[in-house]
């Protein structure tokens, strides 16, 4: 054996290697262990704390505690699965190798890529220095989500700004959810009438699925929220309480506008992790380039991807992960067995839009924004049932079913769509 051949050998070898120990990674590992316990499986994940991120909107609104959303990563890794507590650095798919940041080379027969996405806080000038103080908060950060609730409780009139960056982002409804909950709180406190609430978004639509828009527009009007389309936050000066936006005018020209604020809730720009963008697996936008139905890579047959990092057009939500997990597992096992890959993902995603305390518009949809309700009522109508599902049922489904590899078969019924 030559020296070059020796160097090429992996330090460790697994049948299935999973990059990312979030909902997707643990869910796939757990389901694989249930369906084929003999497989050697490893998860690459540097973090020691696992977060139920869909709960952070509720934490920021005082309806859930941060502690309720956090668990030790080690306690969630399925029995029999090797935890490589390190960060992935690069992919060599032609050799079935993933290289870790510490230099170890991990070999695989099948690779599942699901490290989520990255939050690009530094793309907004001055944000990192002021986040968590000076009235600047974000439900997208475990470090500042409690401060969101502090800001909401202590604001006694003035100007509250809520921002949304260009798509795609995880949970596209989250930036507006907190605006509704904050407004509802101020309404109940009697201070909403002296509070100027602006929702400033980089895009030109409040929500990507038009079927649910009337309910959301009703909430906007009910609270008196000012919608500012084509406003993209680019800089923050916390001590001065100013936010700078790039604004695209009707003529397509971009101008820069500075706004004063008493409270600023920021949703940061988001993108694929840098090590994915720089890899052979990346496609348009830097996301992992997979077939949108089978979730297998379009160029590398041994690679699958799901969750936020996958280059699919569905909403980046935990509900999408729940729907994608059994598809990836079925197709991965079929490929190992030499069988045809026939599992198909229909683009299912869900967004429980909290339009007030105790009221949720339960948006569910497929590829192309096709509504796909799971319950036999008009899910455009804000309901206490959907609030119960959001606050009580969905967390239990996440911890006790998705992360343990149990199928959650809740059929959706496009024929239930109301006219």
Coordinates of C-alpha atoms in Angstrom, one line a residue:
X1 CA 0.0 0.0 0.0
X2 CA 1.4 3.4 -0.9
X3 CA 1.6 6.4 1.5
X4 CA -1.1 8.2 -0.5
X5 CA -3.4 5.3 -0.1
X6 CA -2.7 5.1 3.6
X7 CA -3.5 8.8 4.0
X8 CA -6.8 8.4 2.2
X9 CA -8.1 5.9 4.7
X10 CA -10.7 7.3 7.2
X11 CA -10.0 7.4 10.9
X12 CA -13.5 6.0 11.6
X13 CA -16.0 4.3 9.4
X14 CA -19.8 4.1 9.7
X15 CA -22.6 2.8 7.6
X16 CA -24.6 6.0 8.1
X17 CA -23.0 9.3 9.0
X18 CA -25.3 12.2 10.0
X19 CA -24.0 15.8 10.0
X20 CA -26.1 17.7 12.5
X21 CA -27.7 16.8 15.8
X22 CA -30.8 18.9 15.7
X23 CA -34.4 17.7 15.1
X24 CA -33.5 16.3 11.7
X25 CA -30.3 14.5 12.7
X26 CA -31.6 12.9 15.9
X27 CA -35.0 12.1 14.3
X28 CA -33.3 10.2 11.4
X29 CA -30.9 8.4 13.7
X30 CA -33.7 7.3 16.0
X31 CA -35.9 6.1 13.2
X32 CA -33.0 4.2 11.6
X33 CA -32.3 2.5 14.9
X34 CA -35.9 1.4 15.2
X35 CA -36.1 0.1 11.6
X36 CA -32.6 -1.4 11.4
X37 CA -30.8 -1.7 14.7
X38 CA -27.8 -3.4 13.2
X39 CA -26.6 -0.3 11.3
X40 CA -23.5 1.5 12.6
X41 CA -24.6 5.2 12.8
X42 CA -22.8 8.3 14.0
X43 CA -23.9 11.9 14.5
X44 CA -21.5 14.8 14.1
X45 CA -22.6 17.6 16.4
X46 CA -20.5 20.0 18.5
X47 CA -23.3 21.5 20.6
X48 CA -24.1 20.1 24.1
X49 CA -27.5 21.8 24.4
X50 CA -30.5 21.0 22.2
X51 CA -33.2 23.6 21.8
X52 CA -36.9 23.3 20.8
X53 CA -36.7 26.5 18.8
X54 CA -40.4 26.7 17.8
X55 CA -41.0 27.5 21.5
X56 CA -38.9 30.7 21.4
X57 CA -41.8 32.8 20.1
X58 CA -43.7 31.8 23.2
X59 CA -40.7 32.5 25.4
X60 CA -40.3 36.0 24.0
X61 CA -44.0 36.6 24.8
X62 CA -43.9 35.2 28.3
X63 CA -46.0 32.2 27.5
X64 CA -43.2 29.6 28.0
X65 CA -39.9 29.6 29.8
X66 CA -36.5 29.2 28.1
X67 CA -35.7 26.3 30.4
X68 CA -38.7 24.4 28.9
X69 CA -37.2 24.6 25.5
X70 CA -33.7 23.3 26.3
X71 CA -32.3 19.8 27.0
X72 CA -28.9 18.1 27.1
X73 CA -27.8 16.9 23.7
X74 CA -26.3 13.8 25.1
X75 CA -29.6 12.7 26.6
X76 CA -31.2 12.8 23.2
X77 CA -28.7 10.8 21.2
X78 CA -30.3 7.5 20.5
X79 CA -28.9 4.4 22.2
X80 CA -26.4 2.7 20.0
X81 CA -25.5 5.8 18.0
X82 CA -22.0 7.2 18.2
X83 CA -21.8 10.9 19.1
X84 CA -18.9 12.6 17.4
X85 CA -18.8 15.8 19.5
X86 CA -17.1 18.0 16.9
X87 CA -17.8 20.3 14.0
X88 CA -17.8 19.2 10.4
X89 CA -15.3 21.2 8.3
X90 CA -15.5 19.8 4.8
X91 CA -17.0 17.1 2.6
X92 CA -15.2 14.8 0.1
X93 CA -18.3 13.0 -1.4
X94 CA -16.3 11.4 -4.2
X95 CA -14.4 9.4 -1.5
X96 CA -17.4 9.2 1.0
X97 CA -15.5 11.2 3.6
X98 CA -16.3 14.0 6.0
X99 CA -13.4 15.9 7.6
X100 CA -13.9 17.3 11.0
X101 CA -12.4 20.6 12.3
X102 CA -10.0 18.6 14.4
X103 CA -8.7 16.9 11.3
X104 CA -10.3 13.5 11.8
X105 CA -11.6 11.9 8.6
X106 CA -14.9 10.0 9.0
X107 CA -16.0 7.5 6.3
X108 CA -19.5 6.5 5.4
X109 CA -21.6 4.4 3.1
X110 CA -24.5 6.9 3.3
X111 CA -24.4 10.5 4.4
X112 CA -27.3 12.6 5.8
X113 CA -26.6 16.3 5.8
X114 CA -28.8 18.3 8.2
X115 CA -26.8 20.9 10.2
X116 CA -29.5 23.5 9.9
X117 CA -28.7 27.0 8.8
X118 CA -26.6 29.8 10.2
X119 CA -27.8 33.2 11.6
X120 CA -25.8 36.0 10.0
X121 CA -25.9 38.5 12.8
X122 CA -22.7 40.3 11.6
X123 CA -24.4 41.2 8.3
X124 CA -26.3 43.9 10.3
X125 CA -23.8 46.6 11.3
X126 CA -23.7 47.2 15.1
X127 CA -26.2 44.4 15.9
X128 CA -23.9 42.1 17.8
X129 CA -22.7 44.9 20.1
X130 CA -26.2 45.9 21.2
X131 CA -28.3 42.7 21.0
X132 CA -29.8 42.0 24.4
X133 CA -29.7 45.6 25.6
X134 CA -30.8 49.1 24.5
X135 CA -34.2 47.8 23.6
X136 CA -32.7 45.5 20.9
X137 CA -33.9 41.9 21.1
X138 CA -34.4 38.7 19.1
X139 CA -36.4 35.5 19.5
X140 CA -33.8 33.8 17.2
X141 CA -31.2 33.8 19.9
X142 CA -31.3 31.8 23.2
X143 CA -29.2 34.5 24.7
X144 CA -31.7 37.3 24.0
X145 CA -35.1 35.7 23.8
X146 CA -35.8 36.4 27.5
X147 CA -34.9 40.0 26.9
X148 CA -37.7 40.2 24.3
X149 CA -40.2 39.6 27.0
X150 CA -38.5 42.2 29.2
X151 CA -38.8 44.7 26.4
X152 CA -42.4 44.0 25.8
X153 CA -43.3 44.3 29.5
X154 CA -41.4 47.5 30.1
X155 CA -42.4 49.4 26.9
X156 CA -44.9 52.1 28.0
X157 CA -45.7 53.6 24.6
X158 CA -43.3 54.8 21.9
X159 CA -42.1 53.1 18.8
X160 CA -41.6 49.3 18.4
X161 CA -40.0 48.0 15.2
X162 CA -40.1 44.3 14.1
X163 CA -38.0 43.3 11.2
X164 CA -37.9 40.4 8.7
X165 CA -34.9 39.9 6.3
X166 CA -34.9 38.4 2.8
X167 CA -36.1 34.8 2.5
X168 CA -35.4 32.0 3.1
X169 CA -35.4 32.0 6.8
X170 CA -36.3 29.4 9.4
X171 CA -40.0 29.7 10.4
X172 CA -41.0 32.4 8.0
X173 CA -43.9 33.4 10.2
X174 CA -41.9 33.9 13.4
X175 CA -41.0 37.6 12.7
X176 CA -44.7 38.6 12.6
X177 CA -45.9 36.2 15.3
X178 CA -44.0 38.2 18.0
X179 CA -45.4 41.5 16.6
X180 CA -48.9 40.2 17.1
X181 CA -48.3 38.9 20.6
X182 CA -46.5 42.1 21.7
X183 CA -49.4 44.2 20.4
X184 CA -51.9 41.9 22.1
X185 CA -50.0 42.4 25.4
X186 CA -50.0 46.2 25.0
X187 CA -53.6 46.1 24.1
X188 CA -54.5 44.4 27.3
X189 CA -52.2 46.7 29.3
X190 CA -53.9 49.7 27.7
X191 CA -50.7 51.1 26.1
X192 CA -51.2 50.0 22.5
X193 CA -53.0 53.3 21.7
X194 CA -49.8 55.2 22.4
X195 CA -47.5 52.7 20.8
X196 CA -46.4 52.9 17.1
X197 CA -45.9 49.3 15.9
X198 CA -44.1 48.8 12.6
X199 CA -43.5 45.5 10.8
X200 CA -40.7 46.1 8.3
X201 CA -39.9 43.3 5.9
X202 CA -37.5 43.0 3.0
X203 CA -40.1 41.3 0.8
X204 CA -43.3 42.5 -0.7
X205 CA -45.8 40.0 0.8
X206 CA -46.8 39.4 4.4
X207 CA -46.9 35.7 4.0
X208 CA -45.9 33.3 1.2
X209 CA -49.2 31.3 1.1
X210 CA -52.0 33.6 -0.1
X211 CA -54.8 31.4 1.3
X212 CA -53.9 32.5 4.9
X213 CA -53.3 36.2 4.1
X214 CA -56.8 37.6 4.9
X215 CA -56.5 36.3 8.5
X216 CA -53.1 37.9 8.9
X217 CA -54.1 41.1 7.4
X218 CA -57.0 41.2 9.8
X219 CA -54.6 40.9 12.7
X220 CA -52.4 43.7 11.3
X221 CA -55.4 46.0 11.0
X222 CA -56.9 45.0 14.3
X223 CA -53.7 46.0 16.2
X224 CA -53.0 49.0 14.0
X225 CA -49.6 47.6 12.9
X226 CA -47.9 49.5 10.0
X227 CA -46.6 47.3 7.3
X228 CA -43.4 48.5 5.6
X229 CA -42.6 46.4 2.6
X230 CA -39.1 46.3 0.9
X231 CA -37.4 47.6 4.1
X232 CA -34.2 45.6 4.9
X233 CA -32.4 46.3 8.2
X234 CA -28.7 47.0 7.6
X235 CA -27.4 48.7 10.7
X236 CA -28.3 49.4 14.4
X237 CA -27.1 52.0 16.8
X238 CA -28.3 50.7 20.2
X239 CA -27.3 53.6 22.4
X240 CA -28.8 56.1 19.9
X241 CA -31.9 53.9 19.5
X242 CA -31.7 54.1 15.7
X243 CA -32.1 51.5 13.0
X244 CA -31.0 51.9 9.4
X245 CA -32.9 50.3 6.5
X246 CA -32.3 49.9 2.8
X247 CA -35.6 50.7 1.2
X248 CA -36.6 49.9 -2.4
X249 CA -38.9 52.5 -3.9
X250 CA -41.6 52.1 -6.5
X251 CA -39.0 53.0 -9.2
X252 CA -36.7 50.2 -8.0
X253 CA -34.1 52.5 -6.6
X254 CA -32.7 51.9 -3.2
X255 CA -32.5 54.6 -0.6
X256 CA -31.3 54.5 3.0
X257 CA -33.7 55.4 5.8
X258 CA -33.0 55.9 9.5
X259 CA -35.7 55.1 12.1
X260 CA -35.9 55.9 15.8
X261 CA -37.1 53.1 18.1
X262 CA -37.8 52.4 21.7
X263 CA -37.9 48.6 21.1
X264 CA -36.4 46.7 18.1
X265 CA -37.0 43.0 17.5
X266 CA -34.6 41.8 14.9
X267 CA -34.8 38.7 12.7
X268 CA -31.3 38.2 11.4
X269 CA -30.3 37.3 7.8
X270 CA -29.9 33.6 7.4
X271 CA -28.0 31.3 5.0
X272 CA -26.6 27.9 4.6
X273 CA -23.6 27.2 6.9
X274 CA -20.3 28.3 5.4
X275 CA -18.8 24.8 5.3
X276 CA -21.8 23.7 3.3
X277 CA -21.7 26.7 0.9
X278 CA -18.0 25.9 0.2
X279 CA -18.6 22.2 -0.5
X280 CA -19.3 20.1 -3.6
X281 CA -22.7 19.4 -2.1
X282 CA -23.9 23.0 -2.5
X283 CA -26.3 24.1 -5.2
X284 CA -28.0 27.5 -5.8
X285 CA -27.8 29.8 -2.8
X286 CA -25.3 27.5 -1.1
X287 CA -28.0 25.0 0.0
X288 CA -27.5 21.2 -0.3
X289 CA -28.7 20.4 -3.8
X290 CA -31.3 17.5 -3.5
X291 CA -34.1 16.2 -5.5
X292 CA -37.2 17.9 -3.9
X293 CA -39.2 14.7 -3.8
X294 CA -36.6 12.0 -2.8
X295 CA -34.3 14.3 -0.9
X296 CA -31.3 12.5 -2.4
X297 CA -28.5 14.6 -3.7
X298 CA -28.7 15.2 -7.4
X299 CA -25.1 14.4 -8.1
X300 CA -24.0 12.1 -5.2
X301 CA -26.2 9.0 -4.8
X302 CA -24.8 8.3 -1.3
X303 CA -25.9 11.7 0.1
X304 CA -29.3 12.7 1.5
X305 CA -30.3 16.0 3.1
X306 CA -33.3 17.3 5.0
X307 CA -34.2 20.2 7.3
X308 CA -33.2 23.8 7.0
X309 CA -30.1 23.2 4.9
X310 CA -31.8 21.3 2.1
X311 CA -32.2 23.2 -1.1
X312 CA -36.0 22.7 -1.3
X313 CA -38.7 25.3 -1.6
X314 CA -40.7 24.2 1.4
X315 CA -41.0 26.2 4.6
X316 CA -38.0 25.7 6.9
X317 CA -39.9 24.5 10.0
X318 CA -39.9 21.6 12.4
X319 CA -43.1 20.4 10.8
X320 CA -41.3 20.0 7.5
X321 CA -38.6 17.9 9.3
X322 CA -41.3 15.7 10.7
X323 CA -42.6 15.0 7.2
X324 CA -39.2 14.6 5.7
X325 CA -37.7 12.2 8.2
X326 CA -39.6 9.0 7.2
X327 CA -38.9 9.8 3.5
X328 CA -35.2 10.1 4.0
X329 CA -35.0 7.0 6.2
X330 CA -37.1 4.9 3.7
X331 CA -35.0 6.1 0.7
X332 CA -31.7 5.7 2.5
X333 CA -32.5 2.1 3.4
X334 CA -33.7 1.4 -0.1
X335 CA -30.4 2.7 -1.5
X336 CA -28.4 0.5 0.9
X337 CA -30.4 -2.5 -0.2
X338 CA -30.1 -1.8 -3.9
X339 CA -33.8 -1.2 -4.2
X340 CA -35.5 1.7 -6.1
X341 CA -35.7 5.0 -4.2
X342 CA -39.5 5.6 -4.2
X343 CA -40.3 7.7 -1.2
X344 CA -41.6 11.2 -2.1
X345 CA -41.8 14.3 0.0
X346 CA -44.7 16.6 -1.0
X347 CA -43.3 19.8 0.5
X348 CA -45.4 19.7 3.6
X349 CA -44.7 22.5 6.1
X350 CA -46.7 24.1 8.9
X351 CA -46.6 27.5 10.6
X352 CA -48.8 28.0 13.7
X353 CA -49.2 31.8 13.4
X354 CA -49.9 33.2 16.9
X355 CA -52.1 36.2 16.2
X356 CA -52.8 36.8 19.9
X357 CA -52.6 35.1 23.2
X358 CA -54.8 32.0 23.0
X359 CA -55.4 32.4 19.2
X360 CA -53.5 30.7 16.4
X361 CA -54.0 30.6 12.6
X362 CA -52.7 27.0 11.8
X363 CA -51.2 27.4 8.4
X364 CA -50.3 24.1 6.6
X365 CA -49.3 23.8 3.0
X366 CA -47.4 21.8 0.4
X367 CA -45.0 22.7 -2.4
X368 CA -46.3 25.6 -4.4
X369 CA -48.2 27.0 -1.4
X370 CA -51.1 24.6 -1.8
X371 CA -53.1 24.6 1.5
X372 CA -53.2 21.2 3.2
X373 CA -55.2 21.3 6.5
X374 CA -55.0 18.4 8.9
X375 CA -58.2 19.2 10.8
X376 CA -61.8 19.6 9.6
X377 CA -62.3 23.3 10.3
X378 CA -61.3 26.5 8.5
X379 CA -57.7 26.8 9.7
X380 CA -57.6 30.4 8.5
X381 CA -59.7 31.3 11.5
X382 CA -57.7 32.0 14.7
X383 CA -58.6 29.3 17.2
X384 CA -57.9 28.3 20.8
X385 CA -57.6 24.7 19.6
X386 CA -54.6 25.6 17.5
X387 CA -53.2 27.5 20.5
X388 CA -53.5 24.4 22.5
X389 CA -51.7 22.4 19.8
X390 CA -49.0 25.0 19.6
X391 CA -48.4 25.3 23.3
X392 CA -49.1 21.8 24.6
X393 CA -49.2 19.2 21.9
X394 CA -46.5 20.1 19.4
X395 CA -43.7 20.3 22.1
X396 CA -44.7 16.8 23.2
X397 CA -44.7 15.5 19.7
X398 CA -41.3 17.0 19.2
X399 CA -39.6 15.5 22.3
X400 CA -41.5 12.3 22.6
X401 CA -42.1 11.2 19.0
X402 CA -40.0 13.0 16.4
X403 CA -36.7 12.7 18.4
X404 CA -37.4 9.1 19.3
X405 CA -38.1 7.9 15.8
X406 CA -41.8 7.3 16.1
X407 CA -43.9 8.2 13.0
X408 CA -46.4 10.9 13.5
X409 CA -48.9 10.1 10.8
X410 CA -51.3 13.1 10.7
X411 CA -52.8 13.0 7.2
X412 CA -53.4 16.4 5.5
X413 CA -56.5 16.9 3.4
X414 CA -56.3 19.5 0.6
X415 CA -60.0 18.7 -0.1
X416 CA -60.8 20.4 3.3
X417 CA -59.7 23.7 2.0
X418 CA -62.5 26.3 2.4
X419 CA -63.5 28.6 -0.4

